[in-house]
Amino acid sequence: MDIVVHEIGEIEEMYPGELLIGIDEVGTGALAGPVVAGAVMLDPLYPVVGVDDSKKLSHNKRIVLDREIRERALFVGIGIVLNEDLDRWGNSWASDQAKNRALLNLMRSVRSVTEDRPRVLVDGEKRIENLVGQVQDTFVKGDQRSF
């Protein structure tokens, strides 16, 4: 029998034993279309290998990782802000709203199994505005420093 060693990311090492949610916006700076954000809580015993900034991944690799993340994740949430709202309220507002919506969708599932409040790890340097009831930390290039 082979022994599989799972390597934990640099960020996860900072929060041993805590429930962690990673959150990131998809396609920041798009000129058209909706703003989309994803929130995910992965099982630290089964990290997804190969996660990186999506701009650095081929289309096929993104598809493979999307499938693997959805299969292995404990919880997933998606948030979408339509382009009409983006045009009306601006990119910063739309980004925060998409992240808040993704987190809200994920937390509906989390609350069904625990009352613990996971820590939110935001990819980038900007905290999510109006995030109530959650501890959040920001990490520049977080998608490259996590599993």
Short mmCIF file of N, CA, C and O in Angstrom, two decimals, residues 41-134:
data_model
loop_
_atom_site.label_atom_id
_atom_site.label_comp_id
_atom_site.label_asym_id
_atom_site.label_seq_id
_atom_site.Cartn_x
_atom_site.Cartn_y
_atom_site.Cartn_z
N MET A 41 -15.05 25.58 0.89
CA MET A 41 -14.44 25.01 2.08
C MET A 41 -13.98 23.61 1.69
O MET A 41 -14.79 22.72 1.42
N LEU A 42 -12.66 23.44 1.62
CA LEU A 42 -12.09 22.15 1.26
C LEU A 42 -11.77 21.35 2.50
O LEU A 42 -11.55 21.89 3.59
N ASP A 43 -11.73 20.04 2.34
CA ASP A 43 -11.32 19.14 3.41
C ASP A 43 -9.80 19.18 3.49
O ASP A 43 -9.12 18.82 2.53
N PRO A 44 -9.22 19.61 4.62
CA PRO A 44 -7.76 19.71 4.72
C PRO A 44 -7.05 18.37 4.59
O PRO A 44 -5.86 18.32 4.28
N LEU A 45 -7.77 17.28 4.77
CA LEU A 45 -7.15 15.96 4.61
C LEU A 45 -7.05 15.55 3.15
O LEU A 45 -6.31 14.62 2.81
N TYR A 46 -7.80 16.21 2.29
CA TYR A 46 -7.81 15.87 0.87
C TYR A 46 -7.68 17.13 0.01
O TYR A 46 -8.61 17.52 -0.67
N PRO A 47 -6.50 17.76 0.05
CA PRO A 47 -6.32 18.99 -0.72
C PRO A 47 -6.41 18.72 -2.22
O PRO A 47 -6.17 17.62 -2.69
N VAL A 48 -6.76 19.75 -2.95
CA VAL A 48 -6.82 19.68 -4.40
C VAL A 48 -5.49 20.19 -4.93
O VAL A 48 -5.13 21.35 -4.72
N VAL A 49 -4.75 19.35 -5.61
CA VAL A 49 -3.43 19.68 -6.11
C VAL A 49 -3.55 20.43 -7.44
O VAL A 49 -4.36 20.07 -8.29
N GLY A 50 -2.76 21.48 -7.60
CA GLY A 50 -2.72 22.20 -8.87
C GLY A 50 -3.50 23.49 -8.90
O GLY A 50 -3.51 24.18 -9.91
N VAL A 51 -4.17 23.84 -7.78
CA VAL A 51 -4.93 25.09 -7.75
C VAL A 51 -3.94 26.26 -7.84
O VAL A 51 -2.91 26.27 -7.17
N ASP A 52 -4.27 27.20 -8.70
CA ASP A 52 -3.40 28.36 -8.92
C ASP A 52 -4.28 29.48 -9.45
O ASP A 52 -5.48 29.29 -9.67
N ASP A 53 -3.68 30.61 -9.68
CA ASP A 53 -4.39 31.71 -10.32
C ASP A 53 -4.93 31.19 -11.65
O ASP A 53 -4.17 30.67 -12.47
N SER A 54 -6.23 31.33 -11.86
CA SER A 54 -6.85 30.74 -13.06
C SER A 54 -6.26 31.28 -14.35
O SER A 54 -6.26 30.58 -15.37
N LYS A 55 -5.72 32.50 -14.33
CA LYS A 55 -5.11 33.06 -15.53
C LYS A 55 -3.85 32.30 -15.93
O LYS A 55 -3.41 32.38 -17.07
N LYS A 56 -3.29 31.55 -15.01
CA LYS A 56 -2.07 30.78 -15.29
C LYS A 56 -2.37 29.36 -15.74
O LYS A 56 -1.46 28.61 -16.09
N LEU A 57 -3.65 28.97 -15.73
CA LEU A 57 -4.04 27.60 -16.06
C LEU A 57 -4.65 27.54 -17.45
O LEU A 57 -5.36 28.45 -17.88
N SER A 58 -4.41 26.43 -18.13
CA SER A 58 -5.06 26.23 -19.42
C SER A 58 -6.55 26.01 -19.22
O SER A 58 -7.01 25.68 -18.12
N HIS A 59 -7.30 26.18 -20.28
CA HIS A 59 -8.75 25.96 -20.22
C HIS A 59 -9.06 24.55 -19.74
O HIS A 59 -9.91 24.35 -18.87
N ASN A 60 -8.36 23.56 -20.28
CA ASN A 60 -8.60 22.16 -19.89
C ASN A 60 -8.27 21.92 -18.42
O ASN A 60 -9.00 21.21 -17.72
N LYS A 61 -7.19 22.51 -17.92
CA LYS A 61 -6.81 22.35 -16.52
C LYS A 61 -7.86 22.98 -15.61
O LYS A 61 -8.20 22.44 -14.56
N ARG A 62 -8.40 24.14 -16.01
CA ARG A 62 -9.46 24.77 -15.21
C ARG A 62 -10.70 23.87 -15.13
O ARG A 62 -11.31 23.76 -14.07
N ILE A 63 -11.05 23.23 -16.22
CA ILE A 63 -12.21 22.33 -16.23
C ILE A 63 -11.97 21.15 -15.30
O ILE A 63 -12.84 20.78 -14.50
N VAL A 64 -10.78 20.57 -15.36
CA VAL A 64 -10.45 19.43 -14.49
C VAL A 64 -10.48 19.85 -13.03
O VAL A 64 -11.05 19.16 -12.18
N LEU A 65 -9.87 20.99 -12.71
CA LEU A 65 -9.85 21.46 -11.33
C LEU A 65 -11.24 21.83 -10.83
O LEU A 65 -11.58 21.56 -9.67
N ASP A 66 -12.05 22.43 -11.68
CA ASP A 66 -13.43 22.75 -11.29
C ASP A 66 -14.17 21.49 -10.86
O ASP A 66 -14.81 21.46 -9.81
N ARG A 67 -14.06 20.45 -11.66
CA ARG A 67 -14.73 19.19 -11.35
C ARG A 67 -14.19 18.61 -10.04
O ARG A 67 -14.95 18.18 -9.17
N GLU A 68 -12.87 18.61 -9.90
CA GLU A 68 -12.26 18.04 -8.70
C GLU A 68 -12.63 18.84 -7.44
O GLU A 68 -12.94 18.26 -6.40
N ILE A 69 -12.62 20.15 -7.54
CA ILE A 69 -12.99 20.98 -6.39
C ILE A 69 -14.43 20.72 -5.98
O ILE A 69 -14.74 20.53 -4.81
N ARG A 70 -15.33 20.68 -6.96
CA ARG A 70 -16.75 20.45 -6.64
C ARG A 70 -16.97 19.06 -6.03
O ARG A 70 -17.83 18.90 -5.17
N GLU A 71 -16.19 18.07 -6.47
CA GLU A 71 -16.34 16.72 -5.92
C GLU A 71 -15.76 16.60 -4.51
O GLU A 71 -16.29 15.89 -3.67
N ARG A 72 -14.64 17.29 -4.26
CA ARG A 72 -13.94 17.13 -2.98
C ARG A 72 -14.32 18.15 -1.93
O ARG A 72 -14.05 17.96 -0.74
N ALA A 73 -14.89 19.26 -2.33
CA ALA A 73 -15.20 20.34 -1.39
C ALA A 73 -16.24 19.89 -0.38
O ALA A 73 -17.16 19.13 -0.70
N LEU A 74 -16.08 20.37 0.83
CA LEU A 74 -17.11 20.16 1.84
C LEU A 74 -18.33 21.02 1.52
O LEU A 74 -19.46 20.57 1.64
N PHE A 75 -18.07 22.27 1.11
CA PHE A 75 -19.14 23.21 0.77
C PHE A 75 -18.65 24.15 -0.33
O PHE A 75 -17.48 24.51 -0.35
N VAL A 76 -19.58 24.56 -1.20
CA VAL A 76 -19.28 25.49 -2.28
C VAL A 76 -20.40 26.52 -2.36
O VAL A 76 -21.57 26.18 -2.18
N GLY A 77 -20.05 27.76 -2.62
CA GLY A 77 -21.03 28.80 -2.85
C GLY A 77 -20.61 29.66 -4.02
O GLY A 77 -19.43 29.94 -4.19
N ILE A 78 -21.57 30.06 -4.84
CA ILE A 78 -21.31 30.93 -5.99
C ILE A 78 -22.14 32.19 -5.82
O ILE A 78 -23.29 32.15 -5.40
N GLY A 79 -21.54 33.33 -6.15
CA GLY A 79 -22.25 34.61 -6.12
C GLY A 79 -22.13 35.31 -7.45
O GLY A 79 -21.04 35.34 -8.03
N ILE A 80 -23.22 35.86 -7.94
CA ILE A 80 -23.24 36.52 -9.25
C ILE A 80 -23.88 37.89 -9.13
O ILE A 80 -24.92 38.05 -8.49
N VAL A 81 -23.25 38.88 -9.76
CA VAL A 81 -23.82 40.21 -9.90
C VAL A 81 -23.93 40.48 -11.39
O VAL A 81 -22.93 40.41 -12.12
N LEU A 82 -25.13 40.76 -11.85
CA LEU A 82 -25.37 40.96 -13.28
C LEU A 82 -24.74 42.25 -13.78
O LEU A 82 -24.52 43.20 -13.02
N ASN A 83 -24.45 42.28 -15.08
CA ASN A 83 -23.74 43.42 -15.65
C ASN A 83 -24.52 44.73 -15.51
O ASN A 83 -23.91 45.80 -15.43
N GLU A 84 -25.86 44.68 -15.45
CA GLU A 84 -26.63 45.90 -15.25
C GLU A 84 -26.30 46.54 -13.89
O GLU A 84 -26.17 47.75 -13.79
N ASP A 85 -26.17 45.71 -12.86
CA ASP A 85 -25.81 46.22 -11.53
C ASP A 85 -24.35 46.66 -11.49
O ASP A 85 -24.02 47.65 -10.83
N LEU A 86 -23.49 45.94 -12.19
CA LEU A 86 -22.09 46.35 -12.29
C LEU A 86 -22.00 47.74 -12.91
O LEU A 86 -21.29 48.61 -12.40
N ASP A 87 -22.72 47.95 -14.01
CA ASP A 87 -22.69 49.26 -14.68
C ASP A 87 -23.24 50.36 -13.78
O ASP A 87 -22.73 51.48 -13.77
N ARG A 88 -24.27 50.04 -13.00
CA ARG A 88 -24.92 51.04 -12.16
C ARG A 88 -24.09 51.38 -10.92
O ARG A 88 -23.98 52.55 -10.53
N TRP A 89 -23.52 50.36 -10.26
CA TRP A 89 -22.89 50.56 -8.95
C TRP A 89 -21.37 50.51 -8.98
O TRP A 89 -20.73 50.85 -7.99
N GLY A 90 -20.78 50.01 -10.04
CA GLY A 90 -19.32 50.00 -10.15
C GLY A 90 -18.70 48.66 -9.78
O GLY A 90 -19.31 47.80 -9.15
N ASN A 91 -17.45 48.51 -10.18
CA ASN A 91 -16.74 47.25 -10.03
C ASN A 91 -16.48 46.87 -8.57
O ASN A 91 -16.61 45.71 -8.19
N SER A 92 -16.09 47.84 -7.75
CA SER A 92 -15.78 47.54 -6.35
C SER A 92 -17.03 47.02 -5.63
O SER A 92 -16.97 46.01 -4.91
N TRP A 93 -18.15 47.70 -5.82
CA TRP A 93 -19.41 47.25 -5.21
C TRP A 93 -19.79 45.87 -5.72
O TRP A 93 -20.16 44.99 -4.94
N ALA A 94 -19.70 45.68 -7.03
CA ALA A 94 -20.09 44.40 -7.63
C ALA A 94 -19.21 43.26 -7.12
O ALA A 94 -19.70 42.16 -6.84
N SER A 95 -17.93 43.52 -6.98
CA SER A 95 -17.01 42.50 -6.46
C SER A 95 -17.38 42.10 -5.04
O SER A 95 -17.46 40.91 -4.72
N ASP A 96 -17.62 43.10 -4.19
CA ASP A 96 -18.01 42.80 -2.80
C ASP A 96 -19.33 42.05 -2.75
O ASP A 96 -19.50 41.12 -1.98
N GLN A 97 -20.29 42.48 -3.58
CA GLN A 97 -21.60 41.82 -3.59
C GLN A 97 -21.48 40.37 -4.04
O GLN A 97 -22.11 39.48 -3.46
N ALA A 98 -20.69 40.12 -5.09
CA ALA A 98 -20.53 38.74 -5.58
C ALA A 98 -19.90 37.87 -4.49
O ALA A 98 -20.32 36.73 -4.26
N LYS A 99 -18.89 38.40 -3.80
CA LYS A 99 -18.24 37.64 -2.72
C LYS A 99 -19.19 37.41 -1.56
O LYS A 99 -19.24 36.31 -0.99
N ASN A 100 -19.95 38.44 -1.18
CA ASN A 100 -20.93 38.27 -0.11
C ASN A 100 -21.98 37.22 -0.47
O ASN A 100 -22.36 36.40 0.36
N ARG A 101 -22.46 37.25 -1.70
CA ARG A 101 -23.46 36.28 -2.15
C ARG A 101 -22.90 34.86 -2.17
O ARG A 101 -23.58 33.91 -1.78
N ALA A 102 -21.65 34.72 -2.63
CA ALA A 102 -21.02 33.40 -2.63
C ALA A 102 -20.90 32.86 -1.21
O ALA A 102 -21.22 31.70 -0.94
N LEU A 103 -20.47 33.73 -0.31
CA LEU A 103 -20.32 33.32 1.09
C LEU A 103 -21.67 32.98 1.71
O LEU A 103 -21.81 31.97 2.42
N LEU A 104 -22.68 33.77 1.45
CA LEU A 104 -24.02 33.49 1.96
C LEU A 104 -24.53 32.14 1.46
O LEU A 104 -25.06 31.34 2.24
N ASN A 105 -24.34 31.86 0.20
CA ASN A 105 -24.78 30.58 -0.36
C ASN A 105 -24.04 29.41 0.28
O ASN A 105 -24.63 28.38 0.58
N LEU A 106 -22.74 29.56 0.51
CA LEU A 106 -21.97 28.51 1.17
C LEU A 106 -22.40 28.34 2.62
O LEU A 106 -22.58 27.23 3.10
N MET A 107 -22.58 29.45 3.33
CA MET A 107 -22.90 29.39 4.76
C MET A 107 -24.26 28.76 5.04
O MET A 107 -24.47 28.19 6.11
N ARG A 108 -25.17 28.82 4.10
CA ARG A 108 -26.46 28.13 4.28
C ARG A 108 -26.23 26.64 4.50
O ARG A 108 -26.90 26.02 5.32
N SER A 109 -25.28 26.07 3.78
CA SER A 109 -24.96 24.65 3.94
C SER A 109 -24.17 24.40 5.21
O SER A 109 -24.41 23.43 5.92
N VAL A 110 -23.20 25.27 5.50
CA VAL A 110 -22.37 25.10 6.70
C VAL A 110 -23.23 25.11 7.95
O VAL A 110 -23.08 24.28 8.84
N ARG A 111 -24.17 26.05 8.02
CA ARG A 111 -25.02 26.19 9.21
C ARG A 111 -25.92 24.98 9.43
O ARG A 111 -26.41 24.77 10.53
N SER A 112 -26.13 24.19 8.39
CA SER A 112 -26.95 22.99 8.55
C SER A 112 -26.20 21.89 9.31
O SER A 112 -26.82 20.96 9.80
N VAL A 113 -24.87 22.02 9.43
CA VAL A 113 -24.10 20.98 10.12
C VAL A 113 -23.30 21.48 11.32
O VAL A 113 -22.86 20.68 12.14
N THR A 114 -23.10 22.79 11.44
CA THR A 114 -22.34 23.31 12.58
C THR A 114 -22.72 24.77 12.83
O THR A 114 -23.10 25.48 11.90
N GLU A 115 -22.59 25.19 14.08
CA GLU A 115 -22.81 26.59 14.42
C GLU A 115 -21.49 27.37 14.45
O GLU A 115 -21.49 28.57 14.68
N ASP A 116 -20.37 26.66 14.25
CA ASP A 116 -19.07 27.32 14.22
C ASP A 116 -19.02 28.32 13.07
O ASP A 116 -19.61 28.10 12.02
N ARG A 117 -18.29 29.40 13.29
CA ARG A 117 -18.10 30.41 12.26
C ARG A 117 -16.72 30.21 11.62
O ARG A 117 -15.71 30.50 12.26
N PRO A 118 -16.67 29.76 10.39
CA PRO A 118 -15.38 29.60 9.72
C PRO A 118 -14.70 30.94 9.48
O PRO A 118 -15.36 31.98 9.38
N ARG A 119 -13.40 30.91 9.38
CA ARG A 119 -12.62 32.09 9.02
C ARG A 119 -12.64 32.22 7.50
O ARG A 119 -12.47 31.25 6.78
N VAL A 120 -12.84 33.43 7.00
CA VAL A 120 -12.90 33.69 5.56
C VAL A 120 -11.53 34.18 5.10
O VAL A 120 -11.00 35.16 5.63
N LEU A 121 -10.96 33.50 4.13
CA LEU A 121 -9.67 33.86 3.56
C LEU A 121 -9.92 34.43 2.17
O LEU A 121 -10.34 33.71 1.26
N VAL A 122 -9.69 35.72 2.02
CA VAL A 122 -9.98 36.43 0.78
C VAL A 122 -8.71 36.52 -0.06
O VAL A 122 -7.68 36.98 0.43
N ASP A 123 -8.80 36.07 -1.31
CA ASP A 123 -7.66 36.20 -2.21
C ASP A 123 -7.58 37.64 -2.68
O ASP A 123 -8.53 38.17 -3.27
N GLY A 124 -6.47 38.30 -2.37
CA GLY A 124 -6.28 39.70 -2.74
C GLY A 124 -5.98 40.53 -1.51
O GLY A 124 -5.83 40.01 -0.41
N GLU A 125 -5.89 41.82 -1.72
CA GLU A 125 -5.54 42.69 -0.60
C GLU A 125 -6.74 43.44 -0.03
O GLU A 125 -6.63 44.08 1.01
N LYS A 126 -7.88 43.37 -0.68
CA LYS A 126 -9.06 44.13 -0.25
C LYS A 126 -10.02 43.26 0.54
O LYS A 126 -10.44 42.20 0.08
N ARG A 127 -10.35 43.73 1.73
CA ARG A 127 -11.34 43.03 2.55
C ARG A 127 -12.73 43.18 1.92
O ARG A 127 -12.98 44.13 1.19
N ILE A 128 -13.61 42.25 2.23
CA ILE A 128 -14.98 42.31 1.73
C ILE A 128 -15.75 43.30 2.60
O ILE A 128 -15.84 43.12 3.82
N GLU A 129 -16.29 44.34 1.99
CA GLU A 129 -17.07 45.34 2.72
C GLU A 129 -18.39 44.74 3.18
O GLU A 129 -18.97 43.89 2.51
N ASN A 130 -18.86 45.21 4.32
CA ASN A 130 -20.17 44.82 4.87
C ASN A 130 -20.29 43.32 5.13
O ASN A 130 -21.39 42.77 5.07
N LEU A 131 -19.19 42.68 5.43
CA LEU A 131 -19.21 41.26 5.79
C LEU A 131 -19.49 41.17 7.28
O LEU A 131 -18.66 41.54 8.10
N VAL A 132 -20.67 40.70 7.63
CA VAL A 132 -21.12 40.70 9.02
C VAL A 132 -21.00 39.30 9.60
O VAL A 132 -21.39 38.32 8.97
N GLY A 133 -20.46 39.20 10.80
CA GLY A 133 -20.46 37.94 11.53
C GLY A 133 -19.38 36.96 11.13
O GLY A 133 -19.43 35.80 11.53
N GLN A 134 -18.43 37.38 10.32
CA GLN A 134 -17.35 36.49 9.88
C GLN A 134 -16.01 37.18 10.10
O GLN A 134 -15.87 38.37 9.82
#
